Every structure is written in structure tokens, then in C-alpha cells.
mmCIF file with all atom_site columns, C-alpha atoms in Angstrom:
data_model
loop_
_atom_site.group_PDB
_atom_site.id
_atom_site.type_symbol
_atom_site.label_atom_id
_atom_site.label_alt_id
_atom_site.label_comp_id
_atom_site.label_asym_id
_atom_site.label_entity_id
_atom_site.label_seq_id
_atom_site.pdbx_PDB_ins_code
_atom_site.Cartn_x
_atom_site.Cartn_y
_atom_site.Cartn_z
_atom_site.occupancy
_atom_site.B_iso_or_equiv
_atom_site.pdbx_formal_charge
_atom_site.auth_seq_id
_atom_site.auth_comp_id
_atom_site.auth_asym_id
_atom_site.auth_atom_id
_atom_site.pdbx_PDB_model_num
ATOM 1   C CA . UNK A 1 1   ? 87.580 84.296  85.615  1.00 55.00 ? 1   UNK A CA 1
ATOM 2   C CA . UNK A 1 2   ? 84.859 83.488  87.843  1.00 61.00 ? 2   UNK A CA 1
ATOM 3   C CA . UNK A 1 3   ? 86.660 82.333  90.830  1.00 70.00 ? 3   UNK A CA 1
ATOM 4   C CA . UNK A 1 4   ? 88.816 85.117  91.172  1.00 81.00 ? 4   UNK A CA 1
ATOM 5   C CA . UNK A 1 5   ? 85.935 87.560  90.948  1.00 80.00 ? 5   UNK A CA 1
ATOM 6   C CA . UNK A 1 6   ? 84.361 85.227  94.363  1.00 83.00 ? 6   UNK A CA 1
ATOM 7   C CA . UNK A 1 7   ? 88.133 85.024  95.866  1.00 86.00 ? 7   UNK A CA 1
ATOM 8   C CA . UNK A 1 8   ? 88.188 89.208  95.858  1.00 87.00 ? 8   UNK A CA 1
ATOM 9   C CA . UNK A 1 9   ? 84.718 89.614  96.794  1.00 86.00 ? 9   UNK A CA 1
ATOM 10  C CA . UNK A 1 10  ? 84.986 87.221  99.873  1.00 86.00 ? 10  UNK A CA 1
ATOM 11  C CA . UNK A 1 11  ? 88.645 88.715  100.928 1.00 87.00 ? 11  UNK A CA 1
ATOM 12  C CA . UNK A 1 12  ? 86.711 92.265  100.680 1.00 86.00 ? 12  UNK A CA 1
ATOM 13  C CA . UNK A 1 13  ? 84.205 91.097  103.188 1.00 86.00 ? 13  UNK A CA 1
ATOM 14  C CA . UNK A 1 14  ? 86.071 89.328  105.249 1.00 85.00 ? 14  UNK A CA 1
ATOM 15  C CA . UNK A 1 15  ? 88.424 92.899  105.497 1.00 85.00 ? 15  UNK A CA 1
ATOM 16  C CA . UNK A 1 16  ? 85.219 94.917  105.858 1.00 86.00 ? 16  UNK A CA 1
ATOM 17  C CA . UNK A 1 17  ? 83.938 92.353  108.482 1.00 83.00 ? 17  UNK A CA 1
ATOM 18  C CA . UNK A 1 18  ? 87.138 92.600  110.596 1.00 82.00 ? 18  UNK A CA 1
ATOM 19  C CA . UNK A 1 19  ? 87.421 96.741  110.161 1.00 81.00 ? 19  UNK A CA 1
ATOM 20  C CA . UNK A 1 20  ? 84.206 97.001  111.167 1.00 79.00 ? 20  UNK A CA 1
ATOM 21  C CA . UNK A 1 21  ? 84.674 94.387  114.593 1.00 78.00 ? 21  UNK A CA 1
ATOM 22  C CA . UNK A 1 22  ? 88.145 96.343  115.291 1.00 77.00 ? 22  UNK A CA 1
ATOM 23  C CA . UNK A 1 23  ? 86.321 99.866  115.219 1.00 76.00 ? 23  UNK A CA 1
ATOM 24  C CA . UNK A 1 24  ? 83.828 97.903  117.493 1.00 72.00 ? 24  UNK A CA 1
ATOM 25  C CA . UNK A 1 25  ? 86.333 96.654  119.341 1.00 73.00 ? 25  UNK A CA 1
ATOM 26  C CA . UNK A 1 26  ? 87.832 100.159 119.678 1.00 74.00 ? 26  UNK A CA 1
ATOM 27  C CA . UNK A 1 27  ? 84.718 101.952 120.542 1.00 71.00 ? 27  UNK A CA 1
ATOM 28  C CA . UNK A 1 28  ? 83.847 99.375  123.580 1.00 74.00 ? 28  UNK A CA 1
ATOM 29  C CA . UNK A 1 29  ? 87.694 99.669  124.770 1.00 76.00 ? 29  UNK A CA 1
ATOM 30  C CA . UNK A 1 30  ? 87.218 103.383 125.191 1.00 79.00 ? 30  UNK A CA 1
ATOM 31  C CA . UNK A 1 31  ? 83.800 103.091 126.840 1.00 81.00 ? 31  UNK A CA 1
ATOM 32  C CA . UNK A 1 32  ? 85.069 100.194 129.034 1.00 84.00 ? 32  UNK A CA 1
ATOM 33  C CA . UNK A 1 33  ? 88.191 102.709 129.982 1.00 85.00 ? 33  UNK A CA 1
ATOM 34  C CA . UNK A 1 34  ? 86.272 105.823 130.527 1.00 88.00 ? 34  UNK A CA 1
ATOM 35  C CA . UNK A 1 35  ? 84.291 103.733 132.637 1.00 89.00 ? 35  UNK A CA 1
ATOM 36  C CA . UNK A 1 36  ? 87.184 102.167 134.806 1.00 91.00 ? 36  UNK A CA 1
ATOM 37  C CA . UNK A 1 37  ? 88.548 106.019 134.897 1.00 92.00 ? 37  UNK A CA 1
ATOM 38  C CA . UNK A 1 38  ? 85.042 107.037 136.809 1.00 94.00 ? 38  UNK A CA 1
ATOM 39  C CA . UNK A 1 39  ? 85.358 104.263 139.038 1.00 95.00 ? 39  UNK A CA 1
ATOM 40  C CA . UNK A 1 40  ? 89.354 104.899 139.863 1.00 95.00 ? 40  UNK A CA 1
ATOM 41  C CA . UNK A 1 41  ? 88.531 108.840 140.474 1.00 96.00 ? 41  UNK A CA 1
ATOM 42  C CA . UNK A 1 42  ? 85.408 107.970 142.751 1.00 97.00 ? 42  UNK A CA 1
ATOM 43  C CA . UNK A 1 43  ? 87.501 105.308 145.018 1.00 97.00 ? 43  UNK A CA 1
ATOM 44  C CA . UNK A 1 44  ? 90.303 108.351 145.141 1.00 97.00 ? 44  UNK A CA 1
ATOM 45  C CA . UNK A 1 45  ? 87.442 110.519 146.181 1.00 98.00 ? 45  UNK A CA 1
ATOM 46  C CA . UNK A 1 46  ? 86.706 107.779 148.806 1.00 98.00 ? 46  UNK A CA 1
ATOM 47  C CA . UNK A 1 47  ? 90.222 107.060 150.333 1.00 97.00 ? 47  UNK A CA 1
ATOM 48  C CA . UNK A 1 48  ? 89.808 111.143 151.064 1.00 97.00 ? 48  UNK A CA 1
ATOM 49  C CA . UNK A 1 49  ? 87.068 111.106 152.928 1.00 98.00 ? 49  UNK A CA 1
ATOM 50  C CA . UNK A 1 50  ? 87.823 107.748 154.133 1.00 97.00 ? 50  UNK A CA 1
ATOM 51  C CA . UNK A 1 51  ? 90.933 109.456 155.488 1.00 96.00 ? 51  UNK A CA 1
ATOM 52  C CA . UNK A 1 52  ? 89.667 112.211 156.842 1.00 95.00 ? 52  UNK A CA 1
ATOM 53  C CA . UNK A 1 53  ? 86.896 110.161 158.950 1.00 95.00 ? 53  UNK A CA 1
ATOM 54  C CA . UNK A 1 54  ? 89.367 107.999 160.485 1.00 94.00 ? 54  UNK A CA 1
ATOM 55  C CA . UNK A 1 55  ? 90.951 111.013 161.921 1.00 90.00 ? 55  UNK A CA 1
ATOM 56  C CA . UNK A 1 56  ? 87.898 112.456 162.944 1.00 91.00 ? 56  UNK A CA 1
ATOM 57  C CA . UNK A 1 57  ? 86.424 109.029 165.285 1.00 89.00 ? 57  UNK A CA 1
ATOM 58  C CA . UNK A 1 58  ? 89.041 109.750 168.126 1.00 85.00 ? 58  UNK A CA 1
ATOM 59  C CA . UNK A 1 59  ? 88.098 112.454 169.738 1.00 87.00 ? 59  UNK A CA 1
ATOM 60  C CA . UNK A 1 60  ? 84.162 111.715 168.856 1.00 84.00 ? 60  UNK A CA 1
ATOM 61  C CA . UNK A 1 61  ? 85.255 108.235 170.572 1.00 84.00 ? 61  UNK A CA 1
ATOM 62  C CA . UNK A 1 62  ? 87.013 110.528 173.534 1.00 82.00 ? 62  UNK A CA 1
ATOM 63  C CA . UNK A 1 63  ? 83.506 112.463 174.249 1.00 86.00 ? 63  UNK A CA 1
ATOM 64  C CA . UNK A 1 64  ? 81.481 109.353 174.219 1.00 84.00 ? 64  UNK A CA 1
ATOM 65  C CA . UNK A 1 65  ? 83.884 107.409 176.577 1.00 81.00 ? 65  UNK A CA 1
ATOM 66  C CA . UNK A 1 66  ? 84.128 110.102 179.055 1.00 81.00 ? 66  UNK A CA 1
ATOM 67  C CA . UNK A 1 67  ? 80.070 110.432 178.965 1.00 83.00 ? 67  UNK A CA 1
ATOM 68  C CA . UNK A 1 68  ? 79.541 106.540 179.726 1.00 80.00 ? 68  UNK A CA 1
ATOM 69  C CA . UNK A 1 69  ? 82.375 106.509 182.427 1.00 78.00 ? 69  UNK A CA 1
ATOM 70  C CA . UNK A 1 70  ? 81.037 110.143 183.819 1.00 77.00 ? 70  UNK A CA 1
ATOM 71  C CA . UNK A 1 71  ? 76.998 108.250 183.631 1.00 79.00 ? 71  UNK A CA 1
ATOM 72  C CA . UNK A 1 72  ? 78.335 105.288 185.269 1.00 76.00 ? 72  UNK A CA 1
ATOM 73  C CA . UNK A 1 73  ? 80.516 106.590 187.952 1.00 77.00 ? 73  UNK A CA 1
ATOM 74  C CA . UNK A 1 74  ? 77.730 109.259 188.631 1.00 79.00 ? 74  UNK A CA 1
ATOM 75  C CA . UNK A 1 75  ? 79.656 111.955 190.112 1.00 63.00 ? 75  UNK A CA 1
ATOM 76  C CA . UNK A 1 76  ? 80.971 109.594 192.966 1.00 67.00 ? 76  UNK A CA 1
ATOM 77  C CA . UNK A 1 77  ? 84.483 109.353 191.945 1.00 62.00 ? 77  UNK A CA 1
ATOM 78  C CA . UNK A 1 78  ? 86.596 111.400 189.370 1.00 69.00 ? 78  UNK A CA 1
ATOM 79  C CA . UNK A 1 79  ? 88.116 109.490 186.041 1.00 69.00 ? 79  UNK A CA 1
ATOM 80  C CA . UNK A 1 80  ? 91.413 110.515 186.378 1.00 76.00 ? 80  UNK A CA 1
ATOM 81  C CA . UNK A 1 81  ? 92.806 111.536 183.275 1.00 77.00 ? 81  UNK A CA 1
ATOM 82  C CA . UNK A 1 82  ? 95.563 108.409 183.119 1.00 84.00 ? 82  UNK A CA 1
ATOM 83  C CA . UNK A 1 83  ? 92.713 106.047 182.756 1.00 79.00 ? 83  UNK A CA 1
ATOM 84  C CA . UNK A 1 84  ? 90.935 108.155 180.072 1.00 80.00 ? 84  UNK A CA 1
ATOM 85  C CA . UNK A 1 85  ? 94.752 108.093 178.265 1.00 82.00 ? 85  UNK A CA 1
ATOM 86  C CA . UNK A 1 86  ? 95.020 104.664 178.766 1.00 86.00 ? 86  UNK A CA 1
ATOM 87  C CA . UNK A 1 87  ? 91.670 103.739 177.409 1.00 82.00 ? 87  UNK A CA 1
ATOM 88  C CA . UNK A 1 88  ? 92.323 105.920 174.209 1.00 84.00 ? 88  UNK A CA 1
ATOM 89  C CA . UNK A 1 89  ? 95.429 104.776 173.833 1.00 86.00 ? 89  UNK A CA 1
ATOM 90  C CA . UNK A 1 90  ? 94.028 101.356 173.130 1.00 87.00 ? 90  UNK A CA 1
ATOM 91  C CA . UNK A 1 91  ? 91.122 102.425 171.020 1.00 87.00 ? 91  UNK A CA 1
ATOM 92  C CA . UNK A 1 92  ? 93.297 104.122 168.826 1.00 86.00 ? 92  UNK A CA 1
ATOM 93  C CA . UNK A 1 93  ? 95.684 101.063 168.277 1.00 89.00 ? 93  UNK A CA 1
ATOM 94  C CA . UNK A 1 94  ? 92.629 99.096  167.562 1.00 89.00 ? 94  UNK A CA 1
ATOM 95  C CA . UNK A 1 95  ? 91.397 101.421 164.817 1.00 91.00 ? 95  UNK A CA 1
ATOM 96  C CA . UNK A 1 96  ? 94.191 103.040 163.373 1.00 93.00 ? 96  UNK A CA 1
ATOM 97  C CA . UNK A 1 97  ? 93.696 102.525 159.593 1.00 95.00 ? 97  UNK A CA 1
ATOM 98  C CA . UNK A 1 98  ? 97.291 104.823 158.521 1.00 94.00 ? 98  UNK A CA 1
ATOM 99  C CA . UNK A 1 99  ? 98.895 101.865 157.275 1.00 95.00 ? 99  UNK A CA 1
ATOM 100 C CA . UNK A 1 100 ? 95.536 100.640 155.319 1.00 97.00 ? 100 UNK A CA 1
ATOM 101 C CA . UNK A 1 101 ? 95.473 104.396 154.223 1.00 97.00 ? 101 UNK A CA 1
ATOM 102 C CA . UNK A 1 102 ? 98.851 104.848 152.885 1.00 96.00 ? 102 UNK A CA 1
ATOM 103 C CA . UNK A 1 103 ? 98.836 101.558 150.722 1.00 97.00 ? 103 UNK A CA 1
ATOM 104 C CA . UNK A 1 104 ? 95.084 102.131 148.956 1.00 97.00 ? 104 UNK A CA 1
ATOM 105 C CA . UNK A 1 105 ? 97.113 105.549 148.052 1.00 97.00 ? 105 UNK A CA 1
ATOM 106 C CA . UNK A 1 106 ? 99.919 103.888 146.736 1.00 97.00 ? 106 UNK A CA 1
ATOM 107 C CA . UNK A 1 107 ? 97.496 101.277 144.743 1.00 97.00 ? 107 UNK A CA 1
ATOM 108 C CA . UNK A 1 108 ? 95.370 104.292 143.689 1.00 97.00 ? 108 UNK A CA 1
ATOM 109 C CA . UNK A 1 109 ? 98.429 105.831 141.901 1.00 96.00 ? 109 UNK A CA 1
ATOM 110 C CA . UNK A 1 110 ? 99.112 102.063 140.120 1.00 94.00 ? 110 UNK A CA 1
ATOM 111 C CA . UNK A 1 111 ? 95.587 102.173 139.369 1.00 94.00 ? 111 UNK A CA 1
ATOM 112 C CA . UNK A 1 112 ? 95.918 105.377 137.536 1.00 93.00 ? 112 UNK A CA 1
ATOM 113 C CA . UNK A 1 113 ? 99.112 104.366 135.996 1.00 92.00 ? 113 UNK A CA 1
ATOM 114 C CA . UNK A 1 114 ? 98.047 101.550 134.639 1.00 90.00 ? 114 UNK A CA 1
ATOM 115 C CA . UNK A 1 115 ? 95.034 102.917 132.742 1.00 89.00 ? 115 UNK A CA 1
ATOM 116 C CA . UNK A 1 116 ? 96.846 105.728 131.801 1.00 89.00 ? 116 UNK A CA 1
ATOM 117 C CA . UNK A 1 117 ? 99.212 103.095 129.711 1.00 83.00 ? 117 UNK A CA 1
ATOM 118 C CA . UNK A 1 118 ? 96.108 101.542 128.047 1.00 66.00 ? 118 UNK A CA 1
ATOM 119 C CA . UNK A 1 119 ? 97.627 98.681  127.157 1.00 62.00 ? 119 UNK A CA 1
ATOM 120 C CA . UNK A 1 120 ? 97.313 94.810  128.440 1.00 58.00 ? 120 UNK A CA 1
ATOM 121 C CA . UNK A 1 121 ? 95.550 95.771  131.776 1.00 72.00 ? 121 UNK A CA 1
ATOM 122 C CA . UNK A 1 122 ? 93.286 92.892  132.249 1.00 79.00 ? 122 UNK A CA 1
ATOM 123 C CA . UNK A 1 123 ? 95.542 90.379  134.288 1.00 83.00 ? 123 UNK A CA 1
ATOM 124 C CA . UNK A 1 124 ? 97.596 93.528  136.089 1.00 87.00 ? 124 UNK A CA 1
ATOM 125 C CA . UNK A 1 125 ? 93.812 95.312  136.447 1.00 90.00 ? 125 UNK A CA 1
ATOM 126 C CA . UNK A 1 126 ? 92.946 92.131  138.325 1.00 89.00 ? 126 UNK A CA 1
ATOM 127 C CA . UNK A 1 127 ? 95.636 91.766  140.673 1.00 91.00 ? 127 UNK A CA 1
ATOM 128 C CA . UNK A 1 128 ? 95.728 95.591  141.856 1.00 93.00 ? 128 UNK A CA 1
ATOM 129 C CA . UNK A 1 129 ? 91.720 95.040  142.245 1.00 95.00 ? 129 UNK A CA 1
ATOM 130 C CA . UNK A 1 130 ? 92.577 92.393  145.146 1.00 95.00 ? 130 UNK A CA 1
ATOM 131 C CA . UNK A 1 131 ? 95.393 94.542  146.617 1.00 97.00 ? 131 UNK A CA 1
ATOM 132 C CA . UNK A 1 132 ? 92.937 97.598  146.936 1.00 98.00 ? 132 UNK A CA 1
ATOM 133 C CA . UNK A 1 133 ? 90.297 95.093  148.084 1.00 98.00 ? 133 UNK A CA 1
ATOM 134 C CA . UNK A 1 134 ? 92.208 93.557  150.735 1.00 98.00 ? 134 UNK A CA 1
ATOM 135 C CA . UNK A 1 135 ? 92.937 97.519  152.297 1.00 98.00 ? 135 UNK A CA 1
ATOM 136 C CA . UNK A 1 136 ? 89.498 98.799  152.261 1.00 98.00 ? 136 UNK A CA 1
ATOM 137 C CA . UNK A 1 137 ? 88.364 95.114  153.611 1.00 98.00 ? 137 UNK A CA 1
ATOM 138 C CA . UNK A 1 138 ? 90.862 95.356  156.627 1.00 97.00 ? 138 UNK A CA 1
ATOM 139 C CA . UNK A 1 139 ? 89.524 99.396  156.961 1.00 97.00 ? 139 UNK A CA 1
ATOM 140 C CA . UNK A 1 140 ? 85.911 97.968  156.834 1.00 97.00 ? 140 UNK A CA 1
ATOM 141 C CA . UNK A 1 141 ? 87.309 95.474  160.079 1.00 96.00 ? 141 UNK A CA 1
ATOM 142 C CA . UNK A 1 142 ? 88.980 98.273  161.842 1.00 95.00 ? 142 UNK A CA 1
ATOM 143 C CA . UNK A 1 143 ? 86.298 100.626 161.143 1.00 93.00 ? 143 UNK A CA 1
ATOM 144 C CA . UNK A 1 144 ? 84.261 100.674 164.118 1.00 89.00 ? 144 UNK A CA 1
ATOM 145 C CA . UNK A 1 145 ? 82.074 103.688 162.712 1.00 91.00 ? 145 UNK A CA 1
ATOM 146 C CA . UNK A 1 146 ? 78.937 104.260 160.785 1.00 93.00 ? 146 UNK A CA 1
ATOM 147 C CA . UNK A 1 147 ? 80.202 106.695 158.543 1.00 94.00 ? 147 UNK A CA 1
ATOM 148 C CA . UNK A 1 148 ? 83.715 105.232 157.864 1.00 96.00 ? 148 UNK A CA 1
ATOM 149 C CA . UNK A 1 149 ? 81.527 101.478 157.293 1.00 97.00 ? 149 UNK A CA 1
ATOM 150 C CA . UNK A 1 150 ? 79.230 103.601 154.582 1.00 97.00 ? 150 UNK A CA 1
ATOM 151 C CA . UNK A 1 151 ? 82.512 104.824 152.905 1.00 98.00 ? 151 UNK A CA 1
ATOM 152 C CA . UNK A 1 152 ? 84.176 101.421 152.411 1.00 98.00 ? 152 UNK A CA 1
ATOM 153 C CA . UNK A 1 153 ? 80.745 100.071 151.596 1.00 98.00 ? 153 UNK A CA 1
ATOM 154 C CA . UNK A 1 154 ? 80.863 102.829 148.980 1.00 98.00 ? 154 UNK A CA 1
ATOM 155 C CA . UNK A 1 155 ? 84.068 101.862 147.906 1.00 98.00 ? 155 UNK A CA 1
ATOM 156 C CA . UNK A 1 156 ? 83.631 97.921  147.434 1.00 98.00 ? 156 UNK A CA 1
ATOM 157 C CA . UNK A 1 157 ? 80.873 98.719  145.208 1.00 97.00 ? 157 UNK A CA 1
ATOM 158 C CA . UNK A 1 158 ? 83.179 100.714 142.881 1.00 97.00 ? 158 UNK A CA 1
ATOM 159 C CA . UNK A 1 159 ? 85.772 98.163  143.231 1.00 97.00 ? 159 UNK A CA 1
ATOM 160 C CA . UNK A 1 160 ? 83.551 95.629  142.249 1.00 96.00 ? 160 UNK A CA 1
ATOM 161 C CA . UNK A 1 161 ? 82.632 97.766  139.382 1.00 94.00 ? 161 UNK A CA 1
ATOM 162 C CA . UNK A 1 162 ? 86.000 98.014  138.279 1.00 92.00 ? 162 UNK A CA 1
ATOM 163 C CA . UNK A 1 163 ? 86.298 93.629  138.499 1.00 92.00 ? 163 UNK A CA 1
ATOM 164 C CA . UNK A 1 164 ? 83.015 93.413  136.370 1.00 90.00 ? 164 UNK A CA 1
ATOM 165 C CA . UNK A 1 165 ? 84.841 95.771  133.557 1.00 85.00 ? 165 UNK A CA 1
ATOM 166 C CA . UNK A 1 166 ? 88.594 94.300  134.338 1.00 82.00 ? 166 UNK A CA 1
ATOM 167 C CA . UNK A 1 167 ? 86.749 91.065  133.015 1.00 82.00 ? 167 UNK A CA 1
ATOM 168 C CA . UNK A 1 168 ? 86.076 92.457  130.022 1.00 77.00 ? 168 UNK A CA 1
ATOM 169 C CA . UNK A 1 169 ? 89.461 93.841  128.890 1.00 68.00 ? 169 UNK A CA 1
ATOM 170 C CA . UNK A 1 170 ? 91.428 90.816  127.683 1.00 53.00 ? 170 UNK A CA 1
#
């Protein structure tokens, strides 16, 4: 009868209408995680060479200092060495980024978990965005360095990459 013949037609549509948005669905999932992959692997590429600038601003810090207090002292007196400690010492506590360090690493590695699971990420994907925002914020504060600044610039804008696409998996 006629009705039936319009009742299989439309349930064939609607089933070839919602295979077709699932395979869309698919195909956007995997480009949206490839994309979040490239993002995760360039902020791990960052936190390296984040890491290894920290390290390197103390002793370029060291030369500088000993420069300005050689300039201003002009060969009258001699900077004894305990004042030069001292100095660093402080400098050091102010900048010291290990802790900041340690914890993007360990956020990194939840980061990579998490889209290695593939599955509800979108909430989870959210929070560890704030976590890894909040260390490369505090680095950005304790930076005190053009090169380390450019790095966690470099790294906010791949973070903010990765909230623009966390948006988008429900």
C-alpha cells in the first residue's frame, strides 16, 4: 500500500541522512584530534626549550651583574665574591621556574593520555587546558627574559589553540 511504500522511503533517508552526518561527524573528530595532537607535541617541544632557557639565564644574569657592579664601582673597590653569591642567590629564587617545569610535564603526559583514549575529552580537555595555562602563566611572571617570554608567548598561542578545538569536541 501506499503508505508503507512513503514509511520505508522516509526511514531510508532518514538512515542515509544520519550515516552520512556520523561519517561527518567521524571525519571532523579525526581532523579536530590530529589537530589537538600538533598542538600537544609543539607545547612538549616548548616546555624543552622552555626548560633548557631557564637554566641557561643564570649565569647570562651572573655576567651582566658583575659588568654593572664592575661599571659602577669603576675599579675603586673590589665586589667581593659573597655579595655577587648573595645577589644570585636571590635572583635565582626569584626566577626559578623547576616547580612550574615539572608540573606542565606532568600535565603534558595527561594531555597525551587523554587524547590517546579518544573518548569524552571535551570537559577533562578543558580543565587540563587551565592547569597547563596557569604553569606557563606563572613561567611567563617569573620569566624575566626575552627568550624564555617568546617561548611562553609561543606556548599560550598553542594552548589557546587547543581551547578553540576542546570547544568543539562535545
Amino acid at each position: 500500500s501506499m503508505p508503507t511504500a512513503w514509511s520505508e522511503l522516509a526511514r531510508a533517508a532518514v538512515s542515509e541522512a544520519i550515516a552520512s552526518l556520523q561519517s561527518a561527524r567521524a571525519v571532523e573528530g579525526a581532523v579536530l584530534l590530529t589537530a589537538l595532537h600538533g598542538q600537544a607535541a609543539h607545547l612538549r617541544e616548548l616546555h624543552g626549550k622552555m626548560m633548557q632557557r631557564a637554566g641557561e639565564r643564570l649565569p647570562h644574569y651572573r655576567d651582566q651583574l658583575l659588568k654593572r657592579l664592575q661599571e659602577i664601582l669603576a675599579g675603586q673597590a673590589l665586589v667581593t665574591s659573597e655579595h655577587l653569591v648573595r645577589e644570585l642567590a636571590l635572583y635565582a629564587e626569584r626566577i626559578d621556574v623547576t616547580e612550574e617545569m615539572v608540573r606542565l610535564a606532568a600535565h603534558l603526559d595527561a594531555l597525551n593520555g587523554l587524547l590517546a583514549g579518544g573518548s569524552e575529552t571535551g570537559r577533562k580537555l578543558d580543565f587540563l587546558a587551565q592547569e597547563i595555562g596557569r604553569e606557563i602563566n606563572t613561567t611567563g611572571a617569573k620569566a624575566n627574559d626575552s627568550v624564555l617570554t617568546a617561548l611562553v608567548l609561543d606556548a599560550k598561542l598553542a594552548l589557546d589553540q587547543i581551547k578553540e578545538q576542546a570547544a568543539n569536541v562535545a
